[in-house]
């Protein structure tokens, strides 16, 4: 059950899109920016307000790889494992992130909900390989050492907030 303030937040997003069913992807993108994933209650609320079936909403949410039904950390780290990054050794970078943060492929988010580590097929920055992104900010020419330093910087940043 959604709290009243959450309903207000979702209503504002829906209003900005004129409750237009054809804007469902954009609406879900905005919701995911707020929550860092798509909570079940919110998806049900969107379905109700747009007069769409929950199955339709879940179909969209599960079809697009960019949507997540699982909570993610404050910092979402995406390590590219496309061809250019892979041949330039992206796997040791991924392993370093996982080791430093204590996460795995099956449990990609830290217990404190601060970090999530994922792999992606391509980030479209092949000339900068190997790359990763943190909340969509590209970090080029990564190494395991740079990965460790990046985590330290992000932890410091989080403490200052």
GROMACS .gro file of N, CA and C in nm:
model
  483
    1UNK      N    1   0.084  -0.119   0.000
    1UNK     CA    2   0.000   0.000   0.000
    1UNK      C    3   0.088   0.125   0.000
    2UNK      N    4   0.061   0.213  -0.092
    2UNK     CA    5   0.140   0.336  -0.104
    2UNK      C    6   0.094   0.441  -0.003
    3UNK      N    7   0.192   0.509   0.056
    3UNK     CA    8   0.162   0.621   0.145
    3UNK      C    9   0.109   0.737   0.061
    4UNK      N   10   0.037   0.826   0.125
    4UNK     CA   11  -0.024   0.939   0.054
    4UNK      C   12   0.079   1.026  -0.017
    5UNK      N   13   0.195   1.051   0.047
    5UNK     CA   14   0.297   1.134  -0.016
    5UNK      C   15   0.357   1.065  -0.139
    6UNK      N   16   0.366   0.931  -0.133
    6UNK     CA   17   0.414   0.857  -0.249
    6UNK      C   18   0.314   0.864  -0.363
    7UNK      N   19   0.186   0.852  -0.330
    7UNK     CA   20   0.083   0.865  -0.433
    7UNK      C   21   0.091   1.002  -0.498
    8UNK      N   22   0.114   1.105  -0.418
    8UNK     CA   23   0.127   1.241  -0.471
    8UNK      C   24   0.244   1.253  -0.566
    9UNK      N   25   0.354   1.191  -0.530
    9UNK     CA   26   0.473   1.192  -0.615
    9UNK      C   27   0.445   1.124  -0.749
   10UNK      N   28   0.382   1.007  -0.744
   10UNK     CA   29   0.350   0.932  -0.867
   10UNK      C   30   0.246   1.009  -0.948
   11UNK      N   31   0.147   1.067  -0.879
   11UNK     CA   32   0.045   1.146  -0.949
   11UNK      C   33   0.109   1.263  -1.024
   12UNK      N   34   0.209   1.325  -0.965
   12UNK     CA   35   0.278   1.437  -1.033
   12UNK      C   36   0.347   1.389  -1.161
   13UNK      N   37   0.408   1.271  -1.154
   13UNK     CA   38   0.473   1.214  -1.272
   13UNK      C   39   0.368   1.183  -1.378
   14UNK      N   40   0.259   1.121  -1.337
   14UNK     CA   41   0.152   1.086  -1.430
   14UNK      C   42   0.090   1.212  -1.492
   15UNK      N   43   0.070   1.314  -1.410
   15UNK     CA   44   0.013   1.440  -1.456
   15UNK      C   45   0.103   1.505  -1.562
   16UNK      N   46   0.235   1.500  -1.537
   16UNK     CA   47   0.331   1.559  -1.631
   16UNK      C   48   0.323   1.492  -1.768
   17UNK      N   49   0.270   1.369  -1.769
   17UNK     CA   50   0.255   1.295  -1.895
   17UNK      C   51   0.107   1.286  -1.936
   18UNK      N   52   0.025   1.372  -1.879
   18UNK     CA   53  -0.118   1.379  -1.912
   18UNK      C   54  -0.189   1.244  -1.900
   19UNK      N   55  -0.142   1.159  -1.810
   19UNK     CA   56  -0.201   1.026  -1.791
   19UNK      C   57  -0.212   0.950  -1.923
   20UNK      N   58  -0.115   0.974  -2.011
   20UNK     CA   59  -0.116   0.916  -2.145
   20UNK      C   60  -0.054   0.775  -2.141
   21UNK      N   61  -0.133   0.675  -2.176
   21UNK     CA   62  -0.088   0.536  -2.176
   21UNK      C   63   0.035   0.514  -2.263
   22UNK      N   64   0.044   0.590  -2.372
   22UNK     CA   65   0.157   0.572  -2.462
   22UNK      C   66   0.287   0.625  -2.402
   23UNK      N   67   0.280   0.691  -2.288
   23UNK     CA   68   0.400   0.743  -2.221
   23UNK      C   69   0.446   0.650  -2.109
   24UNK      N   70   0.394   0.529  -2.106
   24UNK     CA   71   0.422   0.439  -1.993
   24UNK      C   72   0.571   0.417  -1.972
   25UNK      N   73   0.650   0.406  -2.077
   25UNK     CA   74   0.794   0.384  -2.061
   25UNK      C   75   0.858   0.507  -1.996
   26UNK      N   76   0.826   0.625  -2.044
   26UNK     CA   77   0.882   0.748  -1.986
   26UNK      C   78   0.839   0.763  -1.840
   27UNK      N   79   0.715   0.729  -1.811
   27UNK     CA   80   0.665   0.735  -1.673
   27UNK      C   81   0.746   0.640  -1.584
   28UNK      N   82   0.767   0.518  -1.633
   28UNK     CA   83   0.843   0.420  -1.555
   28UNK      C   84   0.988   0.463  -1.538
   29UNK      N   85   1.045   0.528  -1.639
   29UNK     CA   86   1.182   0.579  -1.627
   29UNK      C   87   1.191   0.683  -1.516
   30UNK      N   88   1.093   0.772  -1.510
   30UNK     CA   89   1.094   0.874  -1.405
   30UNK      C   90   1.076   0.812  -1.267
   31UNK      N   91   0.988   0.715  -1.259
   31UNK     CA   92   0.967   0.646  -1.131
   31UNK      C   93   1.096   0.577  -1.087
   32UNK      N   94   1.163   0.513  -1.180
   32UNK     CA   95   1.287   0.443  -1.146
   32UNK      C   96   1.396   0.541  -1.102
   33UNK      N   97   1.396   0.662  -1.157
   33UNK     CA   98   1.493   0.763  -1.110
   33UNK      C   99   1.471   0.796  -0.963
   34UNK      N  100   1.345   0.798  -0.923
   34UNK     CA  101   1.311   0.831  -0.784
   34UNK      C  102   1.348   0.717  -0.689
   35UNK      N  103   1.307   0.596  -0.722
   35UNK     CA  104   1.323   0.481  -0.633
   35UNK      C  105   1.449   0.398  -0.660
   36UNK      N  106   1.510   0.416  -0.775
   36UNK     CA  107   1.624   0.337  -0.824
   36UNK      C  108   1.583   0.194  -0.862
   37UNK      N  109   1.452   0.169  -0.863
   37UNK     CA  110   1.394   0.045  -0.914
   37UNK      C  111   1.244   0.069  -0.926
   38UNK      N  112   1.168  -0.029  -0.970
   38UNK     CA  113   1.024  -0.015  -0.986
   38UNK      C  114   0.952  -0.099  -0.880
   39UNK      N  115   0.911  -0.035  -0.771
   39UNK     CA  116   0.841  -0.110  -0.666
   39UNK      C  117   0.707  -0.165  -0.715
   40UNK      N  118   0.672  -0.283  -0.669
   40UNK     CA  119   0.549  -0.350  -0.710
   40UNK      C  120   0.426  -0.262  -0.686
   41UNK      N  121   0.419  -0.200  -0.567
   41UNK     CA  122   0.302  -0.118  -0.534
   41UNK      C  123   0.287  -0.001  -0.631
   42UNK      N  124   0.400   0.055  -0.671
   42UNK     CA  125   0.398   0.169  -0.763
   42UNK      C  126   0.350   0.124  -0.901
   43UNK      N  127   0.397   0.009  -0.946
   43UNK     CA  128   0.354  -0.042  -1.076
   43UNK      C  129   0.203  -0.069  -1.077
   44UNK      N  130   0.153  -0.124  -0.968
   44UNK     CA  131   0.008  -0.149  -0.958
   44UNK      C  132  -0.069  -0.017  -0.960
   45UNK      N  133  -0.016   0.083  -0.893
   45UNK     CA  134  -0.081   0.214  -0.888
   45UNK      C  135  -0.082   0.278  -1.027
   46UNK      N  136   0.030   0.268  -1.098
   46UNK     CA  137   0.039   0.322  -1.234
   46UNK      C  138  -0.063   0.251  -1.324
   47UNK      N  139  -0.070   0.119  -1.313
   47UNK     CA  140  -0.167   0.041  -1.393
   47UNK      C  141  -0.308   0.091  -1.368
   48UNK      N  142  -0.341   0.110  -1.242
   48UNK     CA  143  -0.475   0.156  -1.206
   48UNK      C  144  -0.502   0.296  -1.265
   49UNK      N  145  -0.409   0.386  -1.248
   49UNK     CA  146  -0.429   0.525  -1.291
   49UNK      C  147  -0.432   0.538  -1.444
   50UNK      N  148  -0.356   0.454  -1.514
   50UNK     CA  149  -0.354   0.461  -1.660
   50UNK      C  150  -0.459   0.370  -1.723
   51UNK      N  151  -0.533   0.299  -1.637
   51UNK     CA  152  -0.635   0.205  -1.683
   51UNK      C  153  -0.576   0.098  -1.777
   52UNK      N  154  -0.460   0.046  -1.731
   52UNK     CA  155  -0.393  -0.064  -1.801
   52UNK      C  156  -0.391  -0.184  -1.707
   53UNK      N  157  -0.378  -0.301  -1.763
   53UNK     CA  158  -0.369  -0.419  -1.677
   53UNK      C  159  -0.231  -0.422  -1.611
   54UNK      N  160  -0.226  -0.483  -1.494
   54UNK     CA  161  -0.097  -0.500  -1.427
   54UNK      C  162  -0.004  -0.585  -1.512
   55UNK      N  163  -0.062  -0.682  -1.584
   55UNK     CA  164   0.019  -0.768  -1.672
   55UNK      C  165   0.089  -0.685  -1.779
   56UNK      N  166   0.018  -0.587  -1.834
   56UNK     CA  167   0.076  -0.500  -1.937
   56UNK      C  168   0.192  -0.420  -1.878
   57UNK      N  169   0.172  -0.364  -1.760
   57UNK     CA  170   0.276  -0.285  -1.694
   57UNK      C  171   0.398  -0.373  -1.663
   58UNK      N  172   0.374  -0.492  -1.610
   58UNK     CA  173   0.485  -0.583  -1.579
   58UNK      C  174   0.553  -0.631  -1.707
   59UNK      N  175   0.476  -0.645  -1.812
   59UNK     CA  176   0.535  -0.683  -1.941
   59UNK      C  177   0.636  -0.581  -1.989
   60UNK      N  178   0.602  -0.454  -1.975
   60UNK     CA  179   0.695  -0.347  -2.013
   60UNK      C  180   0.816  -0.347  -1.919
   61UNK      N  181   0.790  -0.358  -1.789
   61UNK     CA  182   0.898  -0.353  -1.690
   61UNK      C  183   0.998  -0.467  -1.707
   62UNK      N  184   0.950  -0.583  -1.748
   62UNK     CA  185   1.040  -0.698  -1.762
   62UNK      C  186   1.100  -0.711  -1.901
   63UNK      N  187   1.039  -0.647  -1.999
   63UNK     CA  188   1.092  -0.654  -2.135
   63UNK      C  189   1.220  -0.573  -2.150
   64UNK      N  190   1.223  -0.454  -2.094
   64UNK     CA  191   1.338  -0.365  -2.109
   64UNK      C  192   1.440  -0.390  -2.000
   65UNK      N  193   1.562  -0.418  -2.043
   65UNK     CA  194   1.670  -0.452  -1.951
   65UNK      C  195   1.703  -0.338  -1.854
   66UNK      N  196   1.675  -0.216  -1.895
   66UNK     CA  197   1.709  -0.100  -1.812
   66UNK      C  198   1.620  -0.088  -1.688
   67UNK      N  199   1.505  -0.153  -1.689
   67UNK     CA  200   1.416  -0.147  -1.574
   67UNK      C  201   1.453  -0.257  -1.474
   68UNK      N  202   1.440  -0.223  -1.347
   68UNK     CA  203   1.469  -0.321  -1.243
   68UNK      C  204   1.352  -0.333  -1.148
   69UNK      N  205   1.319  -0.456  -1.113
   69UNK     CA  206   1.215  -0.482  -1.013
   69UNK      C  207   1.278  -0.506  -0.876
   70UNK      N  208   1.409  -0.505  -0.870
   70UNK     CA  209   1.484  -0.525  -0.746
   70UNK      C  210   1.545  -0.393  -0.701
   71UNK      N  211   1.543  -0.365  -0.570
   71UNK     CA  212   1.606  -0.242  -0.520
   71UNK      C  213   1.754  -0.239  -0.554
   72UNK      N  214   1.802  -0.119  -0.584
   72UNK     CA  215   1.943  -0.100  -0.618
   72UNK      C  216   2.005   0.000  -0.522
   73UNK      N  217   2.136  -0.004  -0.516
   73UNK     CA  218   2.208   0.085  -0.428
   73UNK      C  219   2.208   0.229  -0.477
   74UNK      N  220   2.255   0.318  -0.392
   74UNK     CA  221   2.265   0.460  -0.425
   74UNK      C  222   2.357   0.479  -0.546
   75UNK      N  223   2.464   0.400  -0.551
   75UNK     CA  224   2.557   0.405  -0.663
   75UNK      C  225   2.544   0.276  -0.744
   76UNK      N  226   2.498   0.287  -0.868
   76UNK     CA  227   2.486   0.171  -0.955
   76UNK      C  228   2.605   0.170  -1.049
   77UNK      N  229   2.689   0.070  -1.031
   77UNK     CA  230   2.811   0.055  -1.110
   77UNK      C  231   2.784  -0.048  -1.219
   78UNK      N  232   2.799  -0.006  -1.343
   78UNK     CA  233   2.781  -0.097  -1.456
   78UNK      C  234   2.916  -0.116  -1.523
   79UNK      N  235   2.961  -0.240  -1.524
   79UNK     CA  236   3.089  -0.274  -1.586
   79UNK      C  237   3.060  -0.333  -1.723
   80UNK      N  238   3.119  -0.272  -1.825
   80UNK     CA  239   3.098  -0.318  -1.961
   80UNK      C  240   3.176  -0.447  -1.985
   81UNK      N  241   3.110  -0.543  -2.048
   81UNK     CA  242   3.177  -0.666  -2.088
   81UNK      C  243   3.155  -0.692  -2.237
   82UNK      N  244   3.139  -0.582  -2.313
   82UNK     CA  245   3.133  -0.594  -2.458
   82UNK      C  246   3.269  -0.636  -2.511
   83UNK      N  247   3.278  -0.664  -2.637
   83UNK     CA  248   3.402  -0.716  -2.696
   83UNK      C  249   3.523  -0.628  -2.668
   84UNK      N  250   3.513  -0.499  -2.697
   84UNK     CA  251   3.628  -0.409  -2.678
   84UNK      C  252   3.672  -0.407  -2.532
   85UNK      N  253   3.578  -0.399  -2.441
   85UNK     CA  254   3.612  -0.396  -2.298
   85UNK      C  255   3.664  -0.532  -2.251
   86UNK      N  256   3.600  -0.638  -2.298
   86UNK     CA  257   3.640  -0.772  -2.256
   86UNK      C  258   3.785  -0.802  -2.294
   87UNK      N  259   3.822  -0.770  -2.419
   87UNK     CA  260   3.960  -0.800  -2.462
   87UNK      C  261   4.061  -0.709  -2.393
   88UNK      N  262   4.012  -0.597  -2.339
   88UNK     CA  263   4.101  -0.507  -2.263
   88UNK      C  264   4.088  -0.532  -2.113
   89UNK      N  265   4.041  -0.652  -2.079
   89UNK     CA  266   4.042  -0.702  -1.941
   89UNK      C  267   3.940  -0.637  -1.847
   90UNK      N  268   3.814  -0.637  -1.886
   90UNK     CA  269   3.710  -0.584  -1.797
   90UNK      C  270   3.675  -0.680  -1.682
   91UNK      N  271   3.699  -0.809  -1.701
   91UNK     CA  272   3.663  -0.906  -1.596
   91UNK      C  273   3.742  -0.884  -1.467
   92UNK      N  274   3.872  -0.860  -1.471
   92UNK     CA  275   3.942  -0.831  -1.344
   92UNK      C  276   3.889  -0.703  -1.275
   93UNK      N  277   3.841  -0.610  -1.354
   93UNK     CA  278   3.782  -0.488  -1.296
   93UNK      C  279   3.653  -0.524  -1.223
   94UNK      N  280   3.568  -0.601  -1.288
   94UNK     CA  281   3.444  -0.648  -1.228
   94UNK      C  282   3.473  -0.725  -1.099
   95UNK      N  283   3.570  -0.815  -1.106
   95UNK     CA  284   3.607  -0.895  -0.989
   95UNK      C  285   3.656  -0.807  -0.874
   96UNK      N  286   3.730  -0.702  -0.906
   96UNK     CA  287   3.779  -0.610  -0.802
   96UNK      C  288   3.664  -0.536  -0.736
   97UNK      N  289   3.571  -0.484  -0.815
   97UNK     CA  290   3.453  -0.418  -0.758
   97UNK      C  291   3.381  -0.513  -0.664
   98UNK      N  292   3.358  -0.635  -0.709
   98UNK     CA  293   3.284  -0.732  -0.628
   98UNK      C  294   3.360  -0.766  -0.499
   99UNK      N  295   3.492  -0.783  -0.512
   99UNK     CA  296   3.573  -0.819  -0.395
   99UNK      C  297   3.571  -0.705  -0.292
  100UNK      N  298   3.596  -0.583  -0.337
  100UNK     CA  299   3.601  -0.468  -0.246
  100UNK      C  300   3.466  -0.445  -0.178
  101UNK      N  301   3.358  -0.465  -0.253
  101UNK     CA  302   3.225  -0.438  -0.199
  101UNK      C  303   3.158  -0.559  -0.134
  102UNK      N  304   3.216  -0.677  -0.153
  102UNK     CA  305   3.157  -0.797  -0.094
  102UNK      C  306   3.026  -0.837  -0.158
  103UNK      N  307   3.015  -0.818  -0.289
  103UNK     CA  308   2.894  -0.857  -0.361
  103UNK      C  309   2.927  -0.968  -0.461
  104UNK      N  310   2.823  -1.028  -0.515
  104UNK     CA  311   2.840  -1.135  -0.613
  104UNK      C  312   2.742  -1.113  -0.727
  105UNK      N  313   2.750  -1.198  -0.827
  105UNK     CA  314   2.655  -1.190  -0.938
  105UNK      C  315   2.512  -1.213  -0.888
  106UNK      N  316   2.496  -1.308  -0.796
  106UNK     CA  317   2.364  -1.339  -0.743
  106UNK      C  318   2.316  -1.238  -0.639
  107UNK      N  319   2.408  -1.172  -0.571
  107UNK     CA  320   2.374  -1.069  -0.471
  107UNK      C  321   2.454  -0.943  -0.507
  108UNK      N  322   2.403  -0.867  -0.605
  108UNK     CA  323   2.481  -0.755  -0.659
  108UNK      C  324   2.478  -0.626  -0.577
  109UNK      N  325   2.394  -0.620  -0.472
  109UNK     CA  326   2.380  -0.497  -0.395
  109UNK      C  327   2.431  -0.517  -0.253
  110UNK      N  328   2.505  -0.416  -0.205
  110UNK     CA  329   2.558  -0.422  -0.069
  110UNK      C  330   2.442  -0.415   0.032
  111UNK      N  331   2.464  -0.472   0.150
  111UNK     CA  332   2.361  -0.475   0.253
  111UNK      C  333   2.315  -0.335   0.294
  112UNK      N  334   2.406  -0.238   0.287
  112UNK     CA  335   2.371  -0.100   0.326
  112UNK      C  336   2.301  -0.023   0.214
  113UNK      N  337   2.275  -0.092   0.103
  113UNK     CA  338   2.206  -0.032  -0.014
  113UNK      C  339   2.286   0.086  -0.072
  114UNK      N  340   2.416   0.083  -0.054
  114UNK     CA  341   2.500   0.192  -0.106
  114UNK      C  342   2.546   0.162  -0.249
  115UNK      N  343   2.578   0.036  -0.280
  115UNK     CA  344   2.634   0.001  -0.412
  115UNK      C  345   2.562  -0.119  -0.473
  116UNK      N  346   2.548  -0.112  -0.606
  116UNK     CA  347   2.503  -0.226  -0.686
  116UNK      C  348   2.603  -0.239  -0.800
  117UNK      N  349   2.648  -0.361  -0.825
  117UNK     CA  350   2.743  -0.387  -0.934
  117UNK      C  351   2.676  -0.478  -1.035
  118UNK      N  352   2.674  -0.432  -1.160
  118UNK     CA  353   2.613  -0.507  -1.270
  118UNK      C  354   2.708  -0.513  -1.388
  119UNK      N  355   2.685  -0.610  -1.476
  119UNK     CA  356   2.757  -0.611  -1.603
  119UNK      C  357   2.656  -0.575  -1.713
  120UNK      N  358   2.707  -0.513  -1.817
  120UNK     CA  359   2.625  -0.480  -1.933
  120UNK      C  360   2.700  -0.523  -2.058
  121UNK      N  361   2.624  -0.547  -2.163
  121UNK     CA  362   2.684  -0.596  -2.287
  121UNK      C  363   2.763  -0.489  -2.360
  122UNK      N  364   2.721  -0.364  -2.352
  122UNK     CA  365   2.794  -0.257  -2.418
  122UNK      C  366   2.746  -0.123  -2.362
  123UNK      N  367   2.841  -0.035  -2.334
  123UNK     CA  368   2.808   0.100  -2.288
  123UNK      C  369   2.825   0.203  -2.400
  124UNK      N  370   2.869   0.156  -2.517
  124UNK     CA  371   2.882   0.246  -2.631
  124UNK      C  372   3.002   0.339  -2.622
  125UNK      N  373   3.101   0.299  -2.546
  125UNK     CA  374   3.222   0.382  -2.531
  125UNK      C  375   3.345   0.296  -2.561
  126UNK      N  376   3.338   0.222  -2.669
  126UNK     CA  377   3.442   0.123  -2.703
  126UNK      C  378   3.581   0.184  -2.715
  127UNK      N  379   3.589   0.305  -2.765
  127UNK     CA  380   3.719   0.372  -2.780
  127UNK      C  381   3.784   0.406  -2.648
  128UNK      N  382   3.706   0.401  -2.538
  128UNK     CA  383   3.757   0.433  -2.405
  128UNK      C  384   3.779   0.308  -2.320
  129UNK      N  385   3.765   0.192  -2.381
  129UNK     CA  386   3.767   0.065  -2.310
  129UNK      C  387   3.897   0.042  -2.234
  130UNK      N  388   3.882  -0.031  -2.123
  130UNK     CA  389   3.759  -0.080  -2.060
  130UNK      C  390   3.691   0.031  -1.980
  131UNK      N  391   3.559   0.028  -1.980
  131UNK     CA  392   3.483   0.133  -1.913
  131UNK      C  393   3.381   0.076  -1.815
  132UNK      N  394   3.343   0.164  -1.723
  132UNK     CA  395   3.230   0.136  -1.636
  132UNK      C  396   3.157   0.268  -1.619
  133UNK      N  397   3.035   0.260  -1.570
  133UNK     CA  398   2.964   0.382  -1.536
  133UNK      C  399   2.923   0.373  -1.389
  134UNK      N  400   2.914   0.488  -1.327
  134UNK     CA  401   2.856   0.499  -1.193
  134UNK      C  402   2.743   0.598  -1.207
  135UNK      N  403   2.621   0.550  -1.191
  135UNK     CA  404   2.502   0.633  -1.211
  135UNK      C  405   2.511   0.708  -1.344
  136UNK      N  406   2.548   0.635  -1.447
  136UNK     CA  407   2.554   0.682  -1.586
  136UNK      C  408   2.668   0.779  -1.616
  137UNK      N  409   2.761   0.799  -1.523
  137UNK     CA  410   2.882   0.877  -1.550
  137UNK      C  411   2.991   0.779  -1.594
  138UNK      N  412   3.048   0.802  -1.712
  138UNK     CA  413   3.147   0.710  -1.769
  138UNK      C  414   3.284   0.728  -1.704
  139UNK      N  415   3.344   0.616  -1.672
  139UNK     CA  416   3.482   0.613  -1.619
  139UNK      C  417   3.563   0.528  -1.718
  140UNK      N  418   3.654   0.594  -1.789
  140UNK     CA  419   3.729   0.530  -1.898
  140UNK      C  420   3.860   0.470  -1.851
  141UNK      N  421   3.914   0.383  -1.937
  141UNK     CA  422   4.044   0.320  -1.916
  141UNK      C  423   4.057   0.266  -1.774
  142UNK      N  424   3.956   0.193  -1.731
  142UNK     CA  425   3.955   0.140  -1.595
  142UNK      C  426   4.058   0.030  -1.576
  143UNK      N  427   4.101   0.018  -1.453
  143UNK     CA  428   4.189  -0.091  -1.409
  143UNK      C  429   4.135  -0.136  -1.273
  144UNK      N  430   4.178  -0.253  -1.226
  144UNK     CA  431   4.135  -0.293  -1.091
  144UNK      C  432   4.176  -0.190  -0.984
  145UNK      N  433   4.293  -0.131  -1.000
  145UNK     CA  434   4.340  -0.030  -0.904
  145UNK      C  435   4.250   0.093  -0.907
  146UNK      N  436   4.212   0.137  -1.027
  146UNK     CA  437   4.121   0.252  -1.040
  146UNK      C  438   3.983   0.220  -0.983
  147UNK      N  439   3.942   0.096  -0.997
  147UNK     CA  440   3.813   0.054  -0.943
  147UNK      C  441   3.814   0.068  -0.790
  148UNK      N  442   3.922   0.025  -0.728
  148UNK     CA  443   3.934   0.035  -0.582
  148UNK      C  444   3.934   0.181  -0.538
  149UNK      N  445   4.007   0.265  -0.608
  149UNK     CA  446   4.012   0.409  -0.578
  149UNK      C  447   3.876   0.473  -0.596
  150UNK      N  448   3.806   0.434  -0.701
  150UNK     CA  449   3.672   0.489  -0.728
  150UNK      C  450   3.577   0.457  -0.613
  151UNK      N  451   3.582   0.336  -0.561
  151UNK     CA  452   3.496   0.299  -0.448
  151UNK      C  453   3.529   0.385  -0.326
  152UNK      N  454   3.657   0.407  -0.301
  152UNK     CA  455   3.699   0.492  -0.188
  152UNK      C  456   3.643   0.633  -0.205
  153UNK      N  457   3.651   0.687  -0.326
  153UNK     CA  458   3.600   0.822  -0.353
  153UNK      C  459   3.447   0.828  -0.333
  154UNK      N  460   3.378   0.727  -0.380
  154UNK     CA  461   3.232   0.725  -0.366
  154UNK      C  462   3.191   0.712  -0.219
  155UNK      N  463   3.266   0.635  -0.142
  155UNK     CA  464   3.236   0.622   0.002
  155UNK      C  465   3.257   0.756   0.072
  156UNK      N  466   3.365   0.826   0.037
  156UNK     CA  467   3.390   0.959   0.094
  156UNK      C  468   3.278   1.056   0.058
  157UNK      N  469   3.238   1.053  -0.070
  157UNK     CA  470   3.129   1.139  -0.119
  157UNK      C  471   3.000   1.113  -0.040
  158UNK      N  472   2.973   0.984  -0.017
  158UNK     CA  473   2.851   0.947   0.055
  158UNK      C  474   2.853   0.999   0.199
  159UNK      N  475   2.969   1.001   0.260
  159UNK     CA  476   2.981   1.049   0.398
  159UNK      C  477   2.957   1.200   0.406
  160UNK      N  478   2.989   1.271   0.299
  160UNK     CA  479   2.974   1.417   0.298
  160UNK      C  480   2.830   1.461   0.272
  161UNK      N  481   2.748   1.368   0.224
  161UNK     CA  482   2.609   1.402   0.194
  161UNK      C  483   2.522   1.400   0.316
   0.00000   0.00000   0.00000
